[in-house]
Coordinates of N, CA, C and O in Angstrom, one line a residue:
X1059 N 129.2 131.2 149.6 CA 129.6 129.8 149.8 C 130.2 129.3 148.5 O 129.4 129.2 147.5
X1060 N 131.5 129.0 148.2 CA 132.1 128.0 147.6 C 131.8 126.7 147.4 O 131.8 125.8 148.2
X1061 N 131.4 126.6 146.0 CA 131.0 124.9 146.3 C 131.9 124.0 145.0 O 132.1 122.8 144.7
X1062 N 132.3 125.0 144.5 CA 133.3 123.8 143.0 C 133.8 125.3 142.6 O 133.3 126.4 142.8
X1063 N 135.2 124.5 141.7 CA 136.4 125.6 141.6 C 136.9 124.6 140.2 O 136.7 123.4 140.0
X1064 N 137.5 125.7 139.5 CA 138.2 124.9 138.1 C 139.1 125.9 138.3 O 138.8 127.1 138.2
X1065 N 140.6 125.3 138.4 CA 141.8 126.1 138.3 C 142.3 126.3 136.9 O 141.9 125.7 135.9
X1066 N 142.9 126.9 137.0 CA 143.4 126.8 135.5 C 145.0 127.5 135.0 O 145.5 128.1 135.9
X1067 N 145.7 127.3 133.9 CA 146.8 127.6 133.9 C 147.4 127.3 132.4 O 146.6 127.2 131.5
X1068 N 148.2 127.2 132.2 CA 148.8 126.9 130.6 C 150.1 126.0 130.7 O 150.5 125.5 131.7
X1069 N 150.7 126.0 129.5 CA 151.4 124.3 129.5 C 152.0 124.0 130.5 O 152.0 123.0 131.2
X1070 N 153.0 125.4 130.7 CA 153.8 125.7 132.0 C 153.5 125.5 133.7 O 154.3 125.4 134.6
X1071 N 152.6 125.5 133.6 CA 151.7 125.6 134.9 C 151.9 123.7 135.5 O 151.4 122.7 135.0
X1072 N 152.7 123.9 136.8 CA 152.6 122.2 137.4 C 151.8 122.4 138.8 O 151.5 121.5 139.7
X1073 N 151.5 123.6 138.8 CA 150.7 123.4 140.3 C 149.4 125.2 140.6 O 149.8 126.3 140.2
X1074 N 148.4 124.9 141.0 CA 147.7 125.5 141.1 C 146.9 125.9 142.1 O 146.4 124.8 142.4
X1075 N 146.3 126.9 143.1 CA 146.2 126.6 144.5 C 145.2 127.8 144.6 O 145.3 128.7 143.8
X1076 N 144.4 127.9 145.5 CA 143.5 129.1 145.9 C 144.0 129.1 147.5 O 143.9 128.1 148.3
X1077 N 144.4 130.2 147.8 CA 144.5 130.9 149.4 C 143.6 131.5 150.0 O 143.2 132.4 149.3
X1078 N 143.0 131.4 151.3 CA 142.1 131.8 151.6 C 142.6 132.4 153.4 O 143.1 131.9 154.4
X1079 N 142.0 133.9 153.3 CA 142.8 134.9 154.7 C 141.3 135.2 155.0 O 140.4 135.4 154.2
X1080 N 141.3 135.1 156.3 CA 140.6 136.3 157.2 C 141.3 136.8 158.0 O 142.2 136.1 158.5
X1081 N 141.4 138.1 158.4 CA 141.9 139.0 159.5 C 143.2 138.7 159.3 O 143.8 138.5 160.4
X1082 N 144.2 138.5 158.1 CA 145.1 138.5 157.6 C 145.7 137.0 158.0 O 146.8 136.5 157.8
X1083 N 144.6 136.5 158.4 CA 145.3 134.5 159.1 C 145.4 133.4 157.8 O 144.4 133.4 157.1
X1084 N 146.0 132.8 157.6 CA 145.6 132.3 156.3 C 144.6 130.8 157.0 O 144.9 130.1 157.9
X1085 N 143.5 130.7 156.2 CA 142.7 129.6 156.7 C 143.5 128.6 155.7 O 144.5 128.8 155.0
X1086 N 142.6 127.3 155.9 CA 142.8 126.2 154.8 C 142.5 126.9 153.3 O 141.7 127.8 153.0
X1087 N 143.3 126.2 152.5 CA 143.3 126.1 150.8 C 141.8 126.3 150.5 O 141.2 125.5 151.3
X1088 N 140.9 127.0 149.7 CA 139.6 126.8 148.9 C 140.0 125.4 148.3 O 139.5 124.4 148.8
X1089 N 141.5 125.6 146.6 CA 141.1 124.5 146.4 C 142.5 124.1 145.6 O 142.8 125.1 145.0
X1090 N 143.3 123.3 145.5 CA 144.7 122.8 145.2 C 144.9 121.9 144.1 O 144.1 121.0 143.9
X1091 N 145.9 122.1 143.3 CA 146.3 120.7 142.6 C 147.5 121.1 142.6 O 147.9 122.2 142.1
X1092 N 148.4 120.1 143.2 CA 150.0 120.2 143.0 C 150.4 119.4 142.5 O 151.4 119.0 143.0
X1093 N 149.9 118.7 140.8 CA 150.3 118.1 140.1 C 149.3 118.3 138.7 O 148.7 117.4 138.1
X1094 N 149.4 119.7 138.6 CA 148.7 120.3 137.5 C 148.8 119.7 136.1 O 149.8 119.0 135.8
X1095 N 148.0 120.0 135.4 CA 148.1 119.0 133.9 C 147.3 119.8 132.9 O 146.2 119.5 132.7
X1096 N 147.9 121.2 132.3 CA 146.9 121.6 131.2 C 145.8 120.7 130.8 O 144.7 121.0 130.9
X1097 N 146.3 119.3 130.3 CA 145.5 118.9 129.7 C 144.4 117.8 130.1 O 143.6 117.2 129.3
X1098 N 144.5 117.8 131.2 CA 143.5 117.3 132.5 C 142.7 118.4 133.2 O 142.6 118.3 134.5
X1099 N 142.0 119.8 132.5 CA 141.1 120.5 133.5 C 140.0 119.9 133.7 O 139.4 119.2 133.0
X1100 N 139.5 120.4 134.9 CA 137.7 119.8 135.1 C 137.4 121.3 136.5 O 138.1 122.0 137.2
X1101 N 136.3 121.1 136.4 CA 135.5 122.1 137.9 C 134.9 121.0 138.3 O 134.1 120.3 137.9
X1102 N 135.7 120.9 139.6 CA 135.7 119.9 141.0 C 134.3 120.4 141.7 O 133.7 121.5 141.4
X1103 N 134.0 119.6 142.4 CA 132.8 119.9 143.1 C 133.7 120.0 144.9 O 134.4 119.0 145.3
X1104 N 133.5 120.9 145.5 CA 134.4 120.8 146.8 C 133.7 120.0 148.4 O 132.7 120.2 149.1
X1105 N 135.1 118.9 148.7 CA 133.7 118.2 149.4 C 132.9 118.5 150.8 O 132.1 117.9 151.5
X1106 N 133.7 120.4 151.2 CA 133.0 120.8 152.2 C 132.8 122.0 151.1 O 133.6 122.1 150.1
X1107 N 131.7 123.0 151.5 CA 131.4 124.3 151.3 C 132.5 125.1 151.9 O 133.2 124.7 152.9
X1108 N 132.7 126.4 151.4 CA 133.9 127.2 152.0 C 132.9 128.4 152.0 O 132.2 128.7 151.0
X1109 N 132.7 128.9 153.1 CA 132.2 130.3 153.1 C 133.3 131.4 152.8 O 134.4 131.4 153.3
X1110 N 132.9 132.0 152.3 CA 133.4 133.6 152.3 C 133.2 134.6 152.8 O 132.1 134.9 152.3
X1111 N 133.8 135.7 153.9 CA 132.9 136.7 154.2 C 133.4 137.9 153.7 O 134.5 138.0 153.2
X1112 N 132.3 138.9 154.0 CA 133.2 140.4 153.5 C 134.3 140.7 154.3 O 134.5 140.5 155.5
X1113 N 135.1 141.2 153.4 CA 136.9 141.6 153.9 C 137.7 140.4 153.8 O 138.9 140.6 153.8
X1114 N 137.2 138.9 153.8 CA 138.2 138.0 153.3 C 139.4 138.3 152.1 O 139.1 138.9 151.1
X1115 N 140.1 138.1 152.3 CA 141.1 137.6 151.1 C 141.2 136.1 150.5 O 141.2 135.0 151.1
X1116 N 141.2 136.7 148.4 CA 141.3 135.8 148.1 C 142.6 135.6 147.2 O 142.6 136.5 146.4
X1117 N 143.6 134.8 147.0 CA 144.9 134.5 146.5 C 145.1 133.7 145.7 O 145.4 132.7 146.3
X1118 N 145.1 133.4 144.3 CA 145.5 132.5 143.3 C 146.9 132.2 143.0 O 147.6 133.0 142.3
X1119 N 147.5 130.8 143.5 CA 149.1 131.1 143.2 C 149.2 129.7 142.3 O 148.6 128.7 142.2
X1120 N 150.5 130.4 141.6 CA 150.4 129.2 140.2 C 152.2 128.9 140.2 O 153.0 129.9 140.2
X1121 N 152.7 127.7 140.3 CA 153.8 127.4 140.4 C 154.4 126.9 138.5 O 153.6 126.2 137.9
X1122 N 155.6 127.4 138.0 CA 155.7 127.0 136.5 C 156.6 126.5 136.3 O 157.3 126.4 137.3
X1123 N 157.2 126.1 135.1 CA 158.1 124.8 135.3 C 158.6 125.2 133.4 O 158.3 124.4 132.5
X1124 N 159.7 126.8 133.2 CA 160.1 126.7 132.0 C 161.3 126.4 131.1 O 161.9 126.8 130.1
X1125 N 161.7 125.0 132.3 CA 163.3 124.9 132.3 C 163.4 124.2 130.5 O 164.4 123.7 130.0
X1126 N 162.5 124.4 130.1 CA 162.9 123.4 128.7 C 162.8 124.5 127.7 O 163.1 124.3 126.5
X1127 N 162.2 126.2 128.3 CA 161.8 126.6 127.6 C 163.6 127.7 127.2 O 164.5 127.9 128.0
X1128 N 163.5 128.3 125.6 CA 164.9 129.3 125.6 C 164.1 130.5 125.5 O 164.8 131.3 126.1
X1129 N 163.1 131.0 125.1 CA 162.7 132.7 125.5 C 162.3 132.4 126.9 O 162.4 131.3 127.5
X1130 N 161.8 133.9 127.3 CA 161.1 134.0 128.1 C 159.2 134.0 127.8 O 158.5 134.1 126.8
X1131 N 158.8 133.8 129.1 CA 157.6 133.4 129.1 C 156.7 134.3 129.1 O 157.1 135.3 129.8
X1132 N 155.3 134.7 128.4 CA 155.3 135.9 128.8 C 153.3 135.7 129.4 O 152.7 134.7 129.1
X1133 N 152.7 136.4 129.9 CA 151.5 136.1 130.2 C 150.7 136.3 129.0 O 151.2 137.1 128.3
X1134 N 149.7 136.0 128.6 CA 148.7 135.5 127.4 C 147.4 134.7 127.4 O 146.7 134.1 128.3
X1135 N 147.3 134.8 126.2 CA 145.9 133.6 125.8 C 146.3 132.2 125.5 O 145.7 131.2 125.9
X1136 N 147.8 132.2 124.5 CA 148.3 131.2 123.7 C 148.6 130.4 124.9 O 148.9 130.8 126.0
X1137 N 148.4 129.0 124.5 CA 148.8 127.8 125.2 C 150.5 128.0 125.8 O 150.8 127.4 126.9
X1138 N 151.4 128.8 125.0 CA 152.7 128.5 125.2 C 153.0 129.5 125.9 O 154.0 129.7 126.6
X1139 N 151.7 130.6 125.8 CA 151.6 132.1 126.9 C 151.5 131.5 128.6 O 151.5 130.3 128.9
X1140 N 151.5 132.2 129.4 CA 150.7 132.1 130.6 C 150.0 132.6 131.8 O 150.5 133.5 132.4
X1141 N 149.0 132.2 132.0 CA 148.0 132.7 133.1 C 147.7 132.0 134.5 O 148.3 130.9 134.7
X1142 N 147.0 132.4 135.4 CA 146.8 131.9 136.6 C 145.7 132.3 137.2 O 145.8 133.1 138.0
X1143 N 144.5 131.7 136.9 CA 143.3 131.8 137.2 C 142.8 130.4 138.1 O 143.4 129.3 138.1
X1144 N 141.4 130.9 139.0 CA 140.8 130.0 139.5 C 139.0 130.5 139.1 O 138.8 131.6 138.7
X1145 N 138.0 129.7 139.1 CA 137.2 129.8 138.7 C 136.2 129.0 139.8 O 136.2 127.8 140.0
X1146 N 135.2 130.3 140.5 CA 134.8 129.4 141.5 C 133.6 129.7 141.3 O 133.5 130.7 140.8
X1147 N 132.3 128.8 141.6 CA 131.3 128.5 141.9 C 130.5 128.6 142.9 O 130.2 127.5 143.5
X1148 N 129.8 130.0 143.2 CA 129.8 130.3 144.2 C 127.4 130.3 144.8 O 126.5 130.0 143.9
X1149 N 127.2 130.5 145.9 CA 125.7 130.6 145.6 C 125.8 130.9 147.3 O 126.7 130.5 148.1
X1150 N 124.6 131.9 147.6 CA 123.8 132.6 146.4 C 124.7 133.5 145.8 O 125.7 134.0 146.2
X1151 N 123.9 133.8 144.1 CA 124.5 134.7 143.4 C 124.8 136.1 143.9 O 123.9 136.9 144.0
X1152 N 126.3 136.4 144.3 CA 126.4 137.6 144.2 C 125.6 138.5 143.1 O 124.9 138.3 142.2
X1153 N 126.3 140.0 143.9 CA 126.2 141.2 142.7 C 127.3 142.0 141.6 O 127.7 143.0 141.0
X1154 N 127.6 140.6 142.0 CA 129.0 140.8 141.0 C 129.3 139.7 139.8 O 128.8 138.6 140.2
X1155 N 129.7 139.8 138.9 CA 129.8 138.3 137.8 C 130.9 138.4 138.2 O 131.1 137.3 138.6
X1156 N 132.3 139.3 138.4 CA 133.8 138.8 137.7 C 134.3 139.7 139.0 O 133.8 140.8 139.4
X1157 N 135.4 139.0 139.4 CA 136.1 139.5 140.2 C 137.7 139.5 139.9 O 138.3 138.4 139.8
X1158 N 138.1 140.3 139.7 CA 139.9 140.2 139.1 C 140.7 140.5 139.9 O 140.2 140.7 141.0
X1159 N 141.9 140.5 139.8 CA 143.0 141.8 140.1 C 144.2 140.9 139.0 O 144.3 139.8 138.3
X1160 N 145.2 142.3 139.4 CA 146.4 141.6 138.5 C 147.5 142.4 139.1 O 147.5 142.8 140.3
X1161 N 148.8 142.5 138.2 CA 149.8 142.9 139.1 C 150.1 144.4 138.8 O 150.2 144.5 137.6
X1162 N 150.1 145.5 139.6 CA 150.2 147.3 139.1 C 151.2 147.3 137.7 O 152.1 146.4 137.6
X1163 N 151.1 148.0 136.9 CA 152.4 148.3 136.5 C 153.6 148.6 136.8 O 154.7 148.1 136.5
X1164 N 153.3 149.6 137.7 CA 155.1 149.8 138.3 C 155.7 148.4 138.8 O 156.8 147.9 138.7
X1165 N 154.6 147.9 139.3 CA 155.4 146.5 139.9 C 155.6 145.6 138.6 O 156.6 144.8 138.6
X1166 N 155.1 145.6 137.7 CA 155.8 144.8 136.8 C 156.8 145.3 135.8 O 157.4 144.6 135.1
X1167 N 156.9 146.9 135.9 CA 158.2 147.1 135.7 C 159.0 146.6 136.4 O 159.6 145.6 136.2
X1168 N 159.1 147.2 137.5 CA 160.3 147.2 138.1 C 160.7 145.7 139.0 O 161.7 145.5 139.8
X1169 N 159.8 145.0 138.7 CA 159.9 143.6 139.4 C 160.3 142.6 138.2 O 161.2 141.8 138.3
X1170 N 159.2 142.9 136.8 CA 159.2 141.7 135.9 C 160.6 142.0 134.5 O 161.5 141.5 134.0
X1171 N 159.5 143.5 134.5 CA 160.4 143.2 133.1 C 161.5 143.9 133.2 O 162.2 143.7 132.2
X1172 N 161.9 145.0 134.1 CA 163.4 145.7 133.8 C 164.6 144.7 134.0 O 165.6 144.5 133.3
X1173 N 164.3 143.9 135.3 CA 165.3 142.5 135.3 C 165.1 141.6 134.2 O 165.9 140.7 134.1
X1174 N 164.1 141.7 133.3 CA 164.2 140.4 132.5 C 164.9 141.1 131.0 O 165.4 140.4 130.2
X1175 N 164.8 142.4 130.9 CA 165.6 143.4 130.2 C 167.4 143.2 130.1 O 168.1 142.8 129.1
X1176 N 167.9 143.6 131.6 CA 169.2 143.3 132.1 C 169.6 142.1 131.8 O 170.6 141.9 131.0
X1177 N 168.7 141.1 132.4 CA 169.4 139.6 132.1 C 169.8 139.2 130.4 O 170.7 138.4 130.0
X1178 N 168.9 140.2 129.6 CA 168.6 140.0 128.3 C 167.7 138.4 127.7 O 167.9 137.7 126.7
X1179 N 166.6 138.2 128.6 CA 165.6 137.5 128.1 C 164.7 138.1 127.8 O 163.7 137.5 127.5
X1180 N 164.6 139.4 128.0 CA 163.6 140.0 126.7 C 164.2 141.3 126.3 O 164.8 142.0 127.0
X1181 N 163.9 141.4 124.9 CA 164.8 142.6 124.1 C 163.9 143.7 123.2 O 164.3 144.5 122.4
X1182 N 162.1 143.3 123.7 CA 161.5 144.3 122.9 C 161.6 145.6 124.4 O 161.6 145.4 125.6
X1183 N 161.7 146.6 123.6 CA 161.0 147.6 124.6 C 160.0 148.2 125.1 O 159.0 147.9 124.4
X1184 N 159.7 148.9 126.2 CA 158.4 148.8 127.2 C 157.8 149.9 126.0 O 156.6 150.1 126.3
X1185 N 158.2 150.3 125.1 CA 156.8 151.3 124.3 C 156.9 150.9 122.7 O 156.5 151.7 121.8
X1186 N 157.4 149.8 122.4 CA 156.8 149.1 121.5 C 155.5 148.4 121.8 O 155.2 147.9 122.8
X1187 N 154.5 148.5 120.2 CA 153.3 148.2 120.0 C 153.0 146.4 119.7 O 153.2 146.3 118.5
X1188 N 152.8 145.6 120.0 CA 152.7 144.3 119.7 C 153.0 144.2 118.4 O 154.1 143.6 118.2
X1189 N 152.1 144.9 116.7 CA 152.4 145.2 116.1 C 154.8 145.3 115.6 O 155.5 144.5 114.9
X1190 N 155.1 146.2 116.2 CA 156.0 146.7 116.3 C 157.5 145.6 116.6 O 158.7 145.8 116.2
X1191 N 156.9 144.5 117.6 CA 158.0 143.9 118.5 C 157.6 142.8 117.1 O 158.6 142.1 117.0
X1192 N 156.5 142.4 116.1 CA 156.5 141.1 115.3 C 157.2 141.7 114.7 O 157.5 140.9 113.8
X1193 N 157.9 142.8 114.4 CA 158.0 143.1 112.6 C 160.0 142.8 112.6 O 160.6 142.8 111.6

């Protein structure tokens, strides 16, 4: 059972949303803000309970907004970085603390950064060390 959710996102971030599937249907939203505001977070209390069952799917989608920005964006900790998390509040306690996923590699090769390579908004290469791409 879902009972409060804090979305979260970075400066870029204008909209924030939890998707929720059974048997591949998508039900109603967990929990939404389409007028996101870094600097307005809080963990909502939700005003019905959402159950969850085994085999549900869960979806975090984050809409971004970097038309002011001239690099590219890259995902991070830093405020000017970005991420796309939800944070939910759940009872009774699972047997789990953290639940993740993220995107494979291949797919962010060949989705993220070889096109952002071509376009030339990004110009380090895929086997440079963080180290390496500051110097």
């Amino acid at each position: 059972n879902v009972i409060a959710s804090m979305l979260h996102s970075h400066t870029a971030g204008t909209a924030v949303w939890v998707e929720h599937f059974r048997n591949k249907t998508k039900l109603l939203n967990i929990d939404q803000n389409f007028n996101y505001d870094f600097n307005f977070q809080d963990t909502i209390l939700l005003r019905n309970e959402v159950k969850i069952l085994p085999g549900d799917d869960i979806q975090v989608v984050c809409r971004y907004d970097t038309s002011d920005r001239t690099a590219i964006t890259l995902g991070g900790e830093g405020t000017s970085d970005e991420m796309c998390l939800a944070f939910l509040v759940v009872y009774p306690r699972p047997d789990i603390a953290v639940c993740l996923s993220q995107i494979s590699e291949e797919a962010f090769i060949g989705d993220f950064l070889t096109p952002a390579i071509i376009a030339g908004y990004y110009t380090n290469t895929v086997n440079e060390s963080a180290d390496d791409a500051t110097q």
